Tab-separated table of C-alpha atoms in Angstrom:
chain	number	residue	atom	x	y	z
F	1	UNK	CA	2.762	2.145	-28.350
F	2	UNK	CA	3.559	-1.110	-30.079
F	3	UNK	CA	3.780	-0.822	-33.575
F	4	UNK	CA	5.923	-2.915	-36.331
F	5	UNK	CA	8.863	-0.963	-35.963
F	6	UNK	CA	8.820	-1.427	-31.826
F	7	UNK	CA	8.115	-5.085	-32.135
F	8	UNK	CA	11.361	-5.462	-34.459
F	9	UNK	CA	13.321	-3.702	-32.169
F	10	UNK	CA	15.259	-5.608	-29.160
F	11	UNK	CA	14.386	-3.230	-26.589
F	12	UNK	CA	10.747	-3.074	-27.486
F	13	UNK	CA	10.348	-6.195	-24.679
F	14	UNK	CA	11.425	-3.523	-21.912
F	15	UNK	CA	7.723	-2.310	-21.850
F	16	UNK	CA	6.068	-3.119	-18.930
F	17	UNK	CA	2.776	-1.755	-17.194
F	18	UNK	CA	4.053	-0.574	-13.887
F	19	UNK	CA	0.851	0.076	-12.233
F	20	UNK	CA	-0.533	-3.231	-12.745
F	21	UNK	CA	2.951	-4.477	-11.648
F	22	UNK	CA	2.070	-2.467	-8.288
F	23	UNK	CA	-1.513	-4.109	-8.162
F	24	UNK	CA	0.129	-6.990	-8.122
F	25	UNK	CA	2.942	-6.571	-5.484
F	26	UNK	CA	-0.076	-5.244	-3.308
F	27	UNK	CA	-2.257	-8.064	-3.954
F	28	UNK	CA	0.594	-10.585	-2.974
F	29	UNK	CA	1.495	-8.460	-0.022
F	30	UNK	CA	-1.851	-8.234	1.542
F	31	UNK	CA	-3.439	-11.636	0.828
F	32	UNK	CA	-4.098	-13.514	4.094
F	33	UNK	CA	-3.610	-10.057	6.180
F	34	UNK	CA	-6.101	-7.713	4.906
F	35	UNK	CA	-9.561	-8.444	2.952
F	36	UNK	CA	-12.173	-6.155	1.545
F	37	UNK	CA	-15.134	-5.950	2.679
F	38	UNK	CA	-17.690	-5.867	-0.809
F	39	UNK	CA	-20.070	-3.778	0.769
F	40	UNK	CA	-18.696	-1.796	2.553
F	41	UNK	CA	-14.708	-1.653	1.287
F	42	UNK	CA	-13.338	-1.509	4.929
F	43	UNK	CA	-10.549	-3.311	5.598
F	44	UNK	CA	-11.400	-7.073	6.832
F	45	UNK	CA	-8.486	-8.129	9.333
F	46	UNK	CA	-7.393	-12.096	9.153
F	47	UNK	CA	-5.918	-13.823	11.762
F	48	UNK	CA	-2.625	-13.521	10.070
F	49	UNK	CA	-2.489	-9.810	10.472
F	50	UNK	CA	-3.180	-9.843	14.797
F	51	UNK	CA	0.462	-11.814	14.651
F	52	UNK	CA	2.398	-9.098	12.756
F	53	UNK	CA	3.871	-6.416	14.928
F	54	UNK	CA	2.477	-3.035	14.903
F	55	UNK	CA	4.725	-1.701	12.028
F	56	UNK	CA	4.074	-4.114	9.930
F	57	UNK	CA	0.200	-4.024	10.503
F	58	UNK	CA	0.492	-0.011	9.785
F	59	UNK	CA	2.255	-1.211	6.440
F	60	UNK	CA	-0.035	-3.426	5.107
F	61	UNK	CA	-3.151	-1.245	5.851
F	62	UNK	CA	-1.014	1.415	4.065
F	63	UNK	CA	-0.991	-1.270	1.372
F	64	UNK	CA	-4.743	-2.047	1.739
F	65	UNK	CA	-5.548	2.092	0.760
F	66	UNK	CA	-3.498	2.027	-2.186
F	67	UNK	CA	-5.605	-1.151	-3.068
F	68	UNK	CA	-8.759	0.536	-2.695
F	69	UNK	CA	-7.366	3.651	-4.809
F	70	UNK	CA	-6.690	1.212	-7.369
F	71	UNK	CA	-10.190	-0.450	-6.945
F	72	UNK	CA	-11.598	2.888	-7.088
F	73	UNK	CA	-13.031	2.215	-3.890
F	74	UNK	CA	-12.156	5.397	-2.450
F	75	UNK	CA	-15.131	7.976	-1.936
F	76	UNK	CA	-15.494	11.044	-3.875
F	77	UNK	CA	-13.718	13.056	-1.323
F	78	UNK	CA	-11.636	10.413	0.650
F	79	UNK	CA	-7.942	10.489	0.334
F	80	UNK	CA	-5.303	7.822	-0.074
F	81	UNK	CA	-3.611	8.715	3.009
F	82	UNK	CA	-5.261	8.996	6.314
F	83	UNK	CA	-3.952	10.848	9.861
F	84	UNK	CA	-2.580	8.289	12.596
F	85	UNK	CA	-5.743	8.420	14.481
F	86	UNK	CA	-7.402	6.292	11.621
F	87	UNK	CA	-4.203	3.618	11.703
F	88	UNK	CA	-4.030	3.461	15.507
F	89	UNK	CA	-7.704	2.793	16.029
F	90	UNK	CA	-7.532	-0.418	13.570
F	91	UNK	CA	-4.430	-1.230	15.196
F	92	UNK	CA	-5.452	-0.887	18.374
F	93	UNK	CA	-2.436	1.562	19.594
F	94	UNK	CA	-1.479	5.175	20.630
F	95	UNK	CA	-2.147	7.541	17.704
F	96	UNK	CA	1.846	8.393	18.803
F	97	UNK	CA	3.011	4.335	17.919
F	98	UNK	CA	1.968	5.464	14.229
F	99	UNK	CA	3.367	8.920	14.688
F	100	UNK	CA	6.669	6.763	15.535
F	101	UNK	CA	6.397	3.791	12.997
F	102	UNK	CA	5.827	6.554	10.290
F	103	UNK	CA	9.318	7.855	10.634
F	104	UNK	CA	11.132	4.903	11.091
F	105	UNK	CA	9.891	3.544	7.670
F	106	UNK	CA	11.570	5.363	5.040
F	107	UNK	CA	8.855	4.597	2.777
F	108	UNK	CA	6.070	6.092	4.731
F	109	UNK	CA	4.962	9.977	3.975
F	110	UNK	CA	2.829	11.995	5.555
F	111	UNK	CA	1.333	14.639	2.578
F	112	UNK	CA	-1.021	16.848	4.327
F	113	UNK	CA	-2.713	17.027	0.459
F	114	UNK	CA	-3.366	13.284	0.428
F	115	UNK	CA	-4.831	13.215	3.607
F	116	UNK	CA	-1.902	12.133	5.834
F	117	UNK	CA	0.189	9.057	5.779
F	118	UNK	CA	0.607	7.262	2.859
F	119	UNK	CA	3.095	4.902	0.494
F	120	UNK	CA	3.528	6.764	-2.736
F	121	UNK	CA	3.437	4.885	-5.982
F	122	UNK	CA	7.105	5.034	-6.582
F	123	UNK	CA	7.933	3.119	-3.103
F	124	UNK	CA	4.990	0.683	-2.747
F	125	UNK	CA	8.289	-1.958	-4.228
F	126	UNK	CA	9.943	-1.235	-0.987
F	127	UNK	CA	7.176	-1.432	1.148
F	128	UNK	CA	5.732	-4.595	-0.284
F	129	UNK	CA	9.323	-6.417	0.151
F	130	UNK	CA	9.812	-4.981	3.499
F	131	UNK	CA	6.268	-6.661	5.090
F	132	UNK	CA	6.838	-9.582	3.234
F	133	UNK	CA	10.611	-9.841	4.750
F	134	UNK	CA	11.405	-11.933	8.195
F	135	UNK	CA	12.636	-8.405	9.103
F	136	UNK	CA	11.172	-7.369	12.284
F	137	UNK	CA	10.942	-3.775	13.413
């Protein structure tokens, strides 16, 4: 959208590319917690992430699936979000410990249309600040 007029024009430095913004946020967030595997684009767990508490590992592999959306990683018919079973069984907890950390963190959803539980792109801000935060649980 940047033409003569906009570069003139004081605001015109307001423009910024939020999804790349996001991408980066994400990238920051998971580094050291959560790699990707290149063949196989399952989530490749680092130390780091076995110290975080359960909440915060459910975050940042909520994190890691908006990656892989980004990446167009995601297969044809795979969804952003995915049902606790999926979280708990990388976790290693009760389906129910998602269930629980899902409504606890205001930024989580669960849209039946995406496949389950999810950050949306308007809140991955929040959820980025909140697993990088000293806040516990």
């Amino acid at each position: 959208m940047a033409n003569k007029e906009q570069e003139e024009n004081p605001l015109a430095d307001l423009y910024v590319d939020a999804s790349e913004e996001d991408r980066e946020r994400i990238r920051d967030a998971i580094s050291g917690l959560i790699g990707i595997d290149t063949e196989t684009a399952k989530p490749v767990l680092r130390e780091k992430f076995s110290s975080l508490t359960s909440k915060k590992q459910f975050t940042a592999l909520l994190l890691y699936r908006r990656a892989l959306l980004s990446l167009d990683e995601l297969e044809e018919d795979e969804t952003v979000g995915q049902d606790s079973t999926y979280f708990a069984d990388l976790i290693g907890v009760d389906d129910s410990t998602i269930r629980h950390a899902a409504t606890d963190l205001d930024f989580v959803v669960n849209d039946d249309e995406q496949g389950g539980y999810l950050v949306p792109p308007h809140k991955t801000h929040q959820a980025t600040k909140w697993l990088n935060s000293g806040e516990e649980d």
